[in-house]
Coordinates of C-alpha atoms and ligand atoms in Angstrom, one line a residue:
M1 CA 218.3 -95.9 -60.2
S2 CA 218.1 -99.5 -58.9
E3 CA 215.1 -101.3 -57.7
T4 CA 215.7 -101.2 -54.2
A5 CA 216.0 -97.4 -54.0
S6 CA 213.6 -95.9 -51.7
P7 CA 210.3 -95.2 -53.0
A8 CA 210.2 -91.8 -52.0
A9 CA 213.6 -91.4 -54.3
L10 CA 212.6 -89.4 -57.5
K11 CA 212.5 -90.6 -60.9
K12 CA 212.5 -88.2 -63.7
L13 CA 209.6 -87.6 -66.1
H14 CA 210.0 -86.1 -69.2
I15 CA 206.8 -85.3 -71.0
K16 CA 206.8 -83.7 -74.7
T17 CA 203.8 -82.2 -75.8
Y18 CA 202.2 -81.9 -79.6
G19 CA 198.8 -80.4 -80.8
C20 CA 196.0 -78.7 -79.0
Q21 CA 195.3 -77.1 -76.0
M22 CA 193.3 -80.6 -74.6
N23 CA 196.7 -82.1 -75.3
V24 CA 198.3 -79.7 -73.0
Y25 CA 195.6 -80.5 -70.2
D26 CA 195.9 -84.1 -70.7
S27 CA 199.7 -83.5 -70.3
E28 CA 199.4 -81.6 -66.8
R29 CA 196.7 -84.5 -65.9
M30 CA 199.1 -87.3 -66.6
V31 CA 201.9 -85.5 -64.6
D32 CA 199.2 -85.5 -61.7
L33 CA 198.8 -89.0 -61.9
L34 CA 202.3 -89.9 -61.8
R35 CA 203.4 -87.7 -59.6
P36 CA 202.2 -90.0 -56.3
L37 CA 204.3 -92.5 -58.2
G38 CA 207.3 -90.6 -57.4
Y39 CA 207.9 -89.0 -60.6
A40 CA 209.3 -85.1 -61.0
V41 CA 209.3 -83.5 -64.4
S42 CA 212.4 -82.9 -66.1
D43 CA 212.8 -80.6 -68.9
Q44 CA 215.2 -83.0 -70.8
A45 CA 214.6 -86.4 -72.4
D46 CA 218.3 -87.0 -71.7
G47 CA 218.4 -89.4 -68.4
A48 CA 214.7 -89.4 -68.0
D49 CA 213.3 -92.4 -66.5
L50 CA 209.7 -92.4 -68.1
V51 CA 209.3 -90.2 -71.5
L52 CA 206.2 -89.9 -72.5
L53 CA 204.9 -88.0 -76.1
N54 CA 201.7 -86.9 -76.0
T55 CA 201.1 -86.5 -79.7
C56 CA 198.8 -85.1 -82.3
H57 CA 197.3 -86.7 -85.6
I58 CA 195.6 -83.8 -87.0
R59 CA 198.4 -83.3 -90.1
E60 CA 200.7 -85.1 -91.7
K61 CA 203.5 -83.5 -90.3
A62 CA 202.5 -83.8 -86.7
A63 CA 201.9 -87.4 -86.6
E64 CA 205.5 -88.1 -88.4
K65 CA 207.2 -86.1 -85.7
V66 CA 206.8 -88.9 -83.3
Y67 CA 208.5 -91.6 -85.2
S68 CA 211.6 -89.6 -85.4
E69 CA 211.4 -88.3 -81.7
I70 CA 211.5 -92.2 -80.9
G71 CA 214.6 -92.7 -82.7
R72 CA 216.2 -90.1 -81.1
L73 CA 214.8 -91.4 -77.7
K74 CA 215.9 -94.7 -78.6
E75 CA 219.7 -93.5 -78.8
L76 CA 219.1 -91.7 -75.4
R77 CA 218.0 -94.7 -73.7
G78 CA 220.9 -96.5 -75.3
E79 CA 223.3 -93.9 -73.5
K80 CA 221.6 -93.9 -70.3
E81 CA 221.8 -97.7 -70.0
A82 CA 225.5 -97.7 -70.9
R83 CA 225.7 -95.1 -68.1
G84 CA 224.6 -97.9 -65.5
E85 CA 221.4 -95.6 -64.8
G86 CA 218.7 -98.1 -65.7
R87 CA 216.4 -98.2 -68.4
M88 CA 214.2 -95.3 -70.2
T89 CA 210.6 -96.3 -70.7
I90 CA 209.0 -94.9 -73.9
A91 CA 205.2 -94.1 -73.5
V92 CA 203.3 -92.7 -76.7
A93 CA 199.8 -91.1 -75.5
G94 CA 197.4 -88.8 -77.3
C95 CA 195.8 -89.0 -80.7
V96 CA 198.7 -90.7 -82.6
A97 CA 198.4 -93.4 -80.1
Q98 CA 194.7 -93.8 -80.6
A99 CA 194.7 -93.6 -84.1
E100 CA 197.8 -95.7 -85.0
G101 CA 198.3 -97.8 -81.8
Q102 CA 199.0 -100.7 -84.0
E103 CA 201.2 -99.2 -86.4
I104 CA 203.5 -97.9 -83.8
M105 CA 204.0 -100.7 -81.9
N106 CA 205.2 -102.8 -85.3
R107 CA 207.0 -99.7 -86.7
A108 CA 208.8 -98.7 -83.4
P109 CA 209.6 -101.6 -81.3
A110 CA 211.4 -99.4 -79.1
V111 CA 207.8 -98.0 -77.7
D112 CA 207.1 -99.4 -74.2
L113 CA 203.7 -98.6 -73.9
V114 CA 200.7 -97.2 -76.1
I115 CA 198.0 -95.2 -74.4
G116 CA 195.1 -93.6 -76.3
P117 CA 193.4 -90.1 -75.1
Q118 CA 190.7 -91.8 -73.2
A119 CA 192.6 -94.0 -71.5
Y120 CA 195.7 -92.4 -69.6
H121 CA 194.0 -92.3 -66.2
Q122 CA 195.4 -95.8 -66.3
L123 CA 199.2 -95.2 -66.4
P124 CA 200.0 -95.7 -63.3
E125 CA 199.0 -99.1 -63.9
L126 CA 200.4 -99.4 -66.7
I127 CA 203.9 -98.1 -66.2
A128 CA 204.1 -100.5 -63.0
R129 CA 203.6 -103.5 -65.2
T130 CA 205.5 -101.9 -68.2
T131 CA 208.5 -101.2 -65.6
R132 CA 208.2 -104.8 -64.2
A133 CA 207.9 -106.4 -67.2
K134 CA 211.0 -104.5 -68.7
G135 CA 209.7 -103.5 -72.4
E136 CA 206.3 -105.0 -72.2
R137 CA 204.1 -103.2 -75.1
L138 CA 200.9 -102.3 -73.9
S139 CA 198.2 -100.6 -76.0
A140 CA 195.0 -99.1 -74.3
D141 CA 192.3 -99.0 -76.5
F142 CA 189.5 -96.5 -77.1
A143 CA 187.6 -96.4 -73.7
P144 CA 184.8 -94.5 -73.6
E145 CA 184.3 -95.1 -69.8
D146 CA 184.7 -91.8 -67.8
K147 CA 188.7 -90.9 -67.0
F148 CA 187.6 -87.9 -65.4
D149 CA 185.6 -89.9 -62.4
A150 CA 189.5 -91.5 -62.1
L151 CA 191.3 -88.5 -62.3
S152 CA 191.3 -86.1 -59.1
S153 CA 189.8 -82.3 -59.0
E154 CA 192.8 -81.4 -56.7
R155 CA 195.5 -80.1 -59.5
H156 CA 199.0 -79.0 -59.2
V157 CA 199.3 -75.6 -61.0
T158 CA 201.6 -72.6 -60.5
G159 CA 200.7 -70.3 -62.9
V160 CA 197.4 -67.7 -62.6
T161 CA 195.9 -69.4 -65.8
A162 CA 194.7 -72.7 -66.5
F163 CA 192.7 -75.1 -69.5
L164 CA 189.9 -76.8 -68.0
T165 CA 188.4 -79.8 -70.5
V166 CA 184.6 -79.5 -70.2
Q167 CA 183.9 -81.6 -73.4
E168 CA 185.6 -84.0 -75.5
G169 CA 185.1 -85.7 -78.4
C170 CA 183.2 -84.5 -81.7
D171 CA 180.1 -85.6 -83.9
K172 CA 180.6 -83.3 -86.5
F173 CA 182.6 -85.7 -88.9
C174 CA 184.2 -82.5 -91.3
T175 CA 185.3 -84.5 -94.0
F176 CA 189.3 -83.5 -93.5
C177 CA 189.2 -84.2 -89.7
V178 CA 190.8 -87.1 -88.0
V179 CA 189.5 -85.8 -84.5
P180 CA 185.7 -87.7 -84.3
Y181 CA 188.0 -90.9 -84.5
T182 CA 190.9 -89.9 -82.2
R183 CA 188.8 -88.4 -79.4
G184 CA 185.4 -90.4 -80.2
A185 CA 181.8 -89.3 -79.7
E186 CA 180.6 -85.9 -78.1
W187 CA 180.8 -86.5 -74.2
S188 CA 180.4 -83.5 -71.7
R189 CA 181.5 -83.5 -67.9
P190 CA 178.9 -83.0 -65.2
V191 CA 178.8 -79.4 -64.3
A192 CA 179.5 -80.5 -60.9
S193 CA 183.0 -82.0 -61.0
I194 CA 183.9 -78.9 -63.3
V195 CA 183.1 -76.2 -60.7
E196 CA 184.6 -78.5 -58.1
E197 CA 188.2 -78.5 -60.3
A198 CA 187.7 -74.9 -61.0
R199 CA 187.4 -74.4 -57.2
S200 CA 190.2 -75.8 -56.7
L201 CA 192.2 -74.2 -59.2
A202 CA 190.9 -70.5 -57.9
S203 CA 192.0 -71.7 -54.5
K204 CA 195.5 -72.2 -55.9
G205 CA 195.8 -68.6 -57.2
V206 CA 194.3 -69.2 -60.8
R207 CA 192.2 -66.0 -61.9
E208 CA 191.8 -67.1 -65.4
V209 CA 190.7 -70.2 -66.9
T210 CA 190.0 -71.4 -70.4
L211 CA 187.1 -74.3 -71.0
L212 CA 188.2 -76.8 -73.5
G213 CA 186.2 -78.8 -75.9
Q214 CA 186.6 -80.2 -79.4
N215 CA 183.2 -78.5 -79.7
V216 CA 183.3 -76.9 -76.6
N217 CA 179.8 -74.9 -77.4
A218 CA 177.9 -77.9 -77.8
F219 CA 178.8 -78.6 -73.8
N220 CA 175.4 -80.1 -72.3
G221 CA 176.9 -81.9 -69.1
D222 CA 174.6 -82.8 -66.3
D223 CA 173.4 -80.0 -64.4
G224 CA 173.0 -82.1 -61.2
T225 CA 169.3 -82.4 -61.6
G226 CA 169.5 -85.1 -64.2
Q227 CA 168.9 -82.3 -66.8
E228 CA 171.1 -81.0 -69.8
S229 CA 173.2 -77.8 -68.9
T230 CA 174.8 -75.3 -71.4
L231 CA 177.8 -73.9 -71.9
P232 CA 176.5 -70.5 -70.8
R233 CA 174.7 -71.9 -67.8
L234 CA 177.9 -73.5 -66.9
M235 CA 179.7 -70.1 -67.0
E236 CA 177.6 -68.7 -65.0
A237 CA 178.2 -71.0 -62.1
L238 CA 182.2 -70.8 -62.5
S239 CA 181.4 -66.7 -62.6
E240 CA 180.4 -67.6 -59.1
I241 CA 183.6 -68.6 -57.7
P242 CA 185.7 -66.1 -55.6
G243 CA 189.2 -65.4 -57.6
L244 CA 188.1 -66.9 -60.6
D245 CA 187.7 -63.5 -62.7
R246 CA 188.2 -64.6 -66.2
I247 CA 186.6 -67.1 -68.5
R248 CA 187.4 -68.1 -72.1
Y249 CA 186.2 -71.3 -73.8
T250 CA 187.4 -72.9 -77.1
T251 CA 186.8 -74.2 -79.7
S252 CA 183.4 -73.7 -81.1
H253 CA 181.5 -74.8 -84.2
P254 CA 179.5 -72.1 -85.8
N255 CA 176.4 -74.1 -85.8
D256 CA 176.4 -74.4 -82.1
M257 CA 176.3 -70.9 -81.3
T258 CA 173.0 -70.5 -79.6
D259 CA 171.4 -67.2 -79.2
E260 CA 171.8 -68.0 -74.9
L261 CA 175.5 -68.3 -75.7
I262 CA 175.7 -65.1 -77.8
R263 CA 173.6 -63.5 -75.0
A264 CA 176.4 -64.7 -72.1
H265 CA 178.9 -62.4 -74.3
A266 CA 176.7 -59.3 -73.8
D267 CA 175.4 -60.5 -69.8
N268 CA 178.6 -62.1 -68.2
P269 CA 181.1 -59.7 -67.7
K270 CA 183.8 -62.6 -66.4
L271 CA 183.4 -63.9 -70.1
M272 CA 186.3 -62.7 -72.3
P273 CA 185.4 -60.5 -75.1
Y274 CA 187.6 -62.7 -77.9
L275 CA 186.1 -66.0 -79.7
H276 CA 187.7 -68.7 -81.7
L277 CA 185.2 -69.5 -84.1
P278 CA 186.4 -71.6 -87.0
V279 CA 185.2 -71.3 -90.5
Q280 CA 187.9 -72.9 -92.6
S281 CA 187.0 -71.8 -95.8
G282 CA 184.8 -68.8 -97.4
S283 CA 183.5 -70.6 -100.5
D284 CA 180.1 -72.4 -99.9
K285 CA 181.3 -75.2 -102.6
I286 CA 184.2 -76.0 -100.3
L287 CA 182.1 -75.9 -97.1
R288 CA 179.9 -78.5 -98.4
A289 CA 182.5 -80.5 -99.3
M290 CA 184.0 -80.2 -95.8
N291 CA 180.6 -81.2 -94.3
R292 CA 180.8 -77.8 -92.4
K293 CA 176.9 -77.4 -92.4
H294 CA 176.5 -74.2 -92.9
G295 CA 177.3 -71.8 -95.6
R296 CA 179.2 -68.7 -96.1
Q297 CA 176.9 -65.9 -95.5
A298 CA 175.1 -67.9 -92.2
Y299 CA 178.8 -67.4 -90.8
I300 CA 178.8 -63.6 -91.7
D301 CA 175.3 -62.9 -90.4
L302 CA 176.3 -65.0 -87.3
I303 CA 179.4 -62.7 -86.8
A304 CA 177.3 -60.0 -87.1
R305 CA 174.7 -61.1 -84.1
I306 CA 177.8 -61.9 -81.9
K307 CA 179.4 -58.9 -82.7
A308 CA 176.0 -56.8 -81.5
A309 CA 175.9 -58.8 -78.3
N310 CA 179.3 -57.4 -77.5
P311 CA 181.0 -54.6 -79.6
R312 CA 184.4 -55.2 -77.9
L313 CA 184.6 -58.6 -79.0
A314 CA 186.9 -59.6 -81.5
L315 CA 187.5 -62.9 -83.5
S316 CA 189.9 -65.8 -84.3
G317 CA 189.3 -68.4 -86.5
D318 CA 191.0 -71.4 -88.4
F319 CA 191.5 -71.5 -92.0
I320 CA 192.6 -74.6 -94.5
V321 CA 193.9 -73.8 -98.1
G322 CA 193.9 -76.5 -101.0
F323 CA 191.1 -78.4 -100.0
P324 CA 190.3 -81.0 -102.7
G325 CA 188.7 -78.9 -105.6
E326 CA 189.5 -75.7 -104.5
T327 CA 190.0 -73.5 -106.9
D328 CA 191.5 -69.7 -107.4
K329 CA 187.6 -68.2 -107.1
D330 CA 187.1 -70.7 -104.1
F331 CA 190.5 -69.0 -102.3
E332 CA 189.5 -65.6 -103.4
D333 CA 185.9 -66.5 -101.5
T334 CA 188.0 -67.2 -98.4
M335 CA 190.3 -64.1 -98.5
D336 CA 187.1 -62.0 -99.3
L337 CA 185.4 -63.5 -96.2
I338 CA 188.4 -62.6 -94.1
R339 CA 188.2 -59.0 -95.2
T340 CA 184.3 -58.7 -94.5
V341 CA 184.7 -60.3 -90.9
G342 CA 188.4 -58.9 -89.8
Y343 CA 190.1 -61.0 -87.6
A344 CA 192.8 -60.4 -84.3
S345 CA 194.6 -63.8 -85.0
A346 CA 193.7 -66.7 -86.8
F347 CA 195.7 -69.9 -87.7
S348 CA 196.1 -71.5 -91.2
F349 CA 196.8 -74.6 -92.5
K350 CA 197.6 -76.3 -95.9
Y351 CA 195.4 -79.2 -96.4
S352 CA 196.7 -82.3 -95.4
K353 CA 195.6 -85.7 -96.6
R354 CA 194.5 -87.7 -93.4
P355 CA 194.2 -91.5 -94.0
G356 CA 190.4 -93.0 -93.6
T357 CA 188.8 -89.3 -93.5
P358 CA 186.4 -88.7 -96.8
A359 CA 188.4 -85.9 -98.1
S360 CA 191.4 -88.3 -98.6
S361 CA 190.1 -89.8 -101.5
M362 CA 188.4 -86.8 -103.3
P363 CA 189.0 -85.6 -106.8
G364 CA 190.7 -82.4 -107.5
Q365 CA 193.6 -82.6 -105.0
V366 CA 195.5 -79.2 -104.8
D367 CA 199.1 -78.9 -106.4
E368 CA 201.4 -78.2 -103.6
A369 CA 203.0 -75.1 -105.1
V370 CA 199.6 -73.6 -105.2
A371 CA 198.5 -74.4 -101.8
D372 CA 202.0 -73.0 -100.7
A373 CA 201.3 -69.6 -102.1
R374 CA 197.4 -69.2 -101.2
L375 CA 198.5 -70.0 -97.3
K376 CA 201.6 -67.2 -97.8
A377 CA 198.9 -64.6 -99.3
L378 CA 196.2 -65.6 -96.7
Q379 CA 198.8 -65.7 -93.6
A380 CA 200.0 -62.0 -95.2
L381 CA 196.4 -60.9 -94.9
I382 CA 195.7 -62.1 -91.4
I383 CA 199.0 -60.6 -89.9
E384 CA 197.7 -57.2 -91.8
Q385 CA 194.5 -57.5 -89.8
Q386 CA 196.2 -58.6 -86.6
Q387 CA 198.6 -55.6 -86.5
A388 CA 195.6 -53.3 -87.4
F389 CA 194.0 -54.8 -84.4
K390 CA 197.0 -54.0 -82.1
A391 CA 197.4 -50.5 -83.1
E392 CA 193.7 -49.8 -82.6
L393 CA 194.7 -50.6 -79.0
V394 CA 197.3 -48.1 -78.9
G395 CA 195.9 -44.9 -76.2
Q396 CA 193.2 -47.3 -75.1
T397 CA 193.4 -48.4 -71.5
I398 CA 192.5 -52.2 -71.0
D399 CA 192.3 -54.8 -68.2
V400 CA 195.4 -56.9 -68.1
L401 CA 196.2 -59.9 -65.9
F402 CA 199.6 -60.1 -64.8
E403 CA 201.3 -63.2 -64.9
K404 CA 205.0 -63.4 -64.7
L405 CA 208.2 -61.3 -64.1
G406 CA 209.7 -59.7 -66.8
R407 CA 213.4 -59.0 -67.4
H408 CA 214.1 -55.9 -66.0
N409 CA 212.7 -52.4 -64.4
Q410 CA 210.3 -54.4 -62.0
Q411 CA 208.5 -55.5 -65.3
A412 CA 205.9 -57.6 -65.5
I413 CA 204.3 -59.4 -68.4
G414 CA 200.6 -60.1 -68.5
R415 CA 197.6 -60.8 -71.2
S416 CA 194.8 -58.5 -72.6
P417 CA 191.4 -59.8 -73.1
W418 CA 192.4 -60.9 -76.5
L419 CA 195.6 -62.9 -75.6
H420 CA 198.0 -60.2 -76.5
S421 CA 201.3 -60.3 -74.0
V422 CA 201.4 -56.9 -72.2
F423 CA 204.8 -55.7 -71.0
A424 CA 204.7 -53.0 -68.1
E425 CA 207.5 -51.5 -65.9
D426 CA 207.2 -51.2 -62.4
A427 CA 204.5 -53.9 -62.0
A428 CA 206.2 -56.9 -60.7
H429 CA 203.8 -56.3 -57.7
L430 CA 201.0 -57.2 -59.7
I431 CA 201.4 -60.9 -60.6
G432 CA 197.9 -62.4 -60.3
Q433 CA 195.9 -59.4 -60.4
I434 CA 194.1 -57.7 -63.1
V435 CA 194.3 -54.1 -63.3
P436 CA 193.8 -51.3 -65.9
V437 CA 196.9 -50.6 -68.3
K438 CA 197.2 -47.7 -70.8
I439 CA 198.8 -48.9 -73.9
I440 CA 201.3 -46.8 -75.1
G441 CA 203.0 -48.8 -77.9
L442 CA 203.5 -51.8 -80.1
G443 CA 206.0 -55.1 -79.0
N444 CA 207.1 -57.5 -81.8
N445 CA 204.4 -59.7 -81.0
S446 CA 203.0 -57.8 -77.8
L447 CA 201.6 -54.5 -76.5
I448 CA 203.6 -52.0 -74.2
G449 CA 201.7 -51.1 -71.7
E450 CA 201.9 -48.2 -68.9
L451 CA 200.3 -48.7 -65.2
E452 CA 197.9 -45.6 -64.0
K453 CA 199.7 -45.7 -60.7
V454 CA 201.5 -48.1 -58.0
Y455 CA 199.2 -50.4 -56.2
A456 CA 198.9 -50.6 -52.3
K457 CA 198.2 -54.0 -50.9
E458 CA 194.7 -53.0 -49.6
E459 CA 194.0 -52.2 -53.3
L460 CA 194.7 -55.6 -54.7
A461 CA 192.5 -58.8 -55.0
Ligands
LIG501 N1 187.0 -78.7 -83.1 C1 187.8 -77.5 -83.8 C2 189.0 -78.0 -84.7 C3 190.0 -78.9 -84.3 S1 191.5 -79.1 -85.4 C4 186.9 -77.0 -85.1 O1 186.0 -77.6 -85.4 O2 187.4 -75.8 -85.2 C5 192.2 -77.4 -85.4 C6 192.5 -77.3 -86.7 O3 193.1 -77.7 -87.7 C7 191.1 -77.1 -87.4 O4 190.3 -76.0 -87.2 C8 191.8 -77.2 -89.2 O5 191.5 -75.8 -89.8 C9 192.8 -77.8 -88.9 N2 192.6 -79.1 -89.5 C10 192.0 -80.3 -89.2 N3 192.4 -81.1 -90.1 C11 193.4 -80.6 -90.7 C12 193.7 -81.3 -92.2 N4 193.4 -82.7 -92.3 N5 194.7 -80.5 -92.7 C13 194.7 -79.3 -92.6 N6 194.3 -78.9 -91.3 C14 193.5 -79.2 -90.5
LIG502 FE1 187.4 -81.9 -86.9 FE2 184.9 -80.5 -87.5 FE3 185.3 -81.9 -85.4 FE4 186.4 -79.7 -85.6 S1 184.1 -80.0 -85.7 S2 186.9 -81.5 -84.6 S3 187.2 -79.8 -87.5 S4 185.5 -83.0 -87.4
LIG503 FE1 195.8 -83.2 -82.5 FE2 194.1 -84.5 -80.9 FE3 194.3 -82.0 -80.3 S1 194.6 -85.0 -83.0 S2 194.5 -81.1 -82.6 S3 195.8 -83.7 -80.2 S4 192.6 -83.5 -80.4

């Protein structure tokens, strides 16, 4: 596209997102910022005018992917230029940009722009400068300033569920983890700005919102009177919003599960009975070395209190195997904890040595093959628990939020309170609705449901 093209002419933006839900949220916000500049999202990098890699630094594999992706983009850029279609701008955002900004610029000269997770509100300005300079490289350093002030509360959404960042950063410094370095210190958004964004989402048909934060249950945003709010109080305020009927939050640290928050799981009917509460390991020795700041029994007791507040609540978690110093006995303690707690789902990872973290220089780094075997065993146990949890739902009637159309027979696909996909036939009229569905079978990674009836228009929200 030539520089004299009309400003309304669309430029193609391709954005690739790695890592956690917060990166998904950030990518959506970056698209929101770039739309007024005439960018429209393209699902292909080939031919794009701007490619944005929103990166993750959490494990080595995730971080390394970025460099191979940049190599591929360089070729696409060459082809685009050869076709006479102008230059492709390549920008690296996210946690790798924050952690290795300088290294990216040294190692990958094809990159035009490096921008960290706290600075992306400056994207429009930086892009404009980069395009003019044709290849100027700019890095944006960690800026604790409030990017949320710069973001509009109006969002472009099409679905019935959405992520909403309410807290960012981490002060916990688990010894394996880069997040405190990539996302900075814990910071919470003011309640009013979150409520405004949630209202906007609800007005566009969003029925379920997932509140995001690296330590979301440590949320302490300004409540509007200069006092600190809490996550349960924020969720109460959000529960008042008409149309917004389901609330979730992730990720939580066990030490920030306050009594007030546990009570919310009993008292707030909009709060979904599903909690992601990572423990990482079931061994006291390893938990200490990880600086998780709580022991095995404290976690087990906490789970018991949460389940007492809401017996329908199910758990998911994160586990790391092969942390430095982890013996067979330590690993067995983790397996035993999983058996004791029982998970509806879990993510599990082989420990990955991250530069600059205390664990990377700890003695007793675990042999790759041993870690592989442990991961396999742990994942088999989790899959078993996951299947058992799903099997228990067969025959029960559960509330399902229908999200999208399926392939045939007026089929629609929705989500259960525990984030299972639920397929039901003759449900195409129910997109955006929450209705009771009888679970009659299990699919591959899903539940098969049956409607109790066909709904008349007047019955629907
Ligand atoms: N704030 C969240 C975690 C964010 S990272 C929390 O405290 O749970 C998501 C998950 O990645 C972590 O829970 C952990 O299980 C995993 N993880 C983090 N650093 C890792 C590393 N160096 N190697 C392997 N897994 C890691
Ligand atoms: Fe990382 Fe620990 Fe903070 Fe979670 S709590 S982001 S694992 S340092
Ligand atoms: Fe990855 Fe950054 Fe999220 S390191 S997990 S994208 S906070």
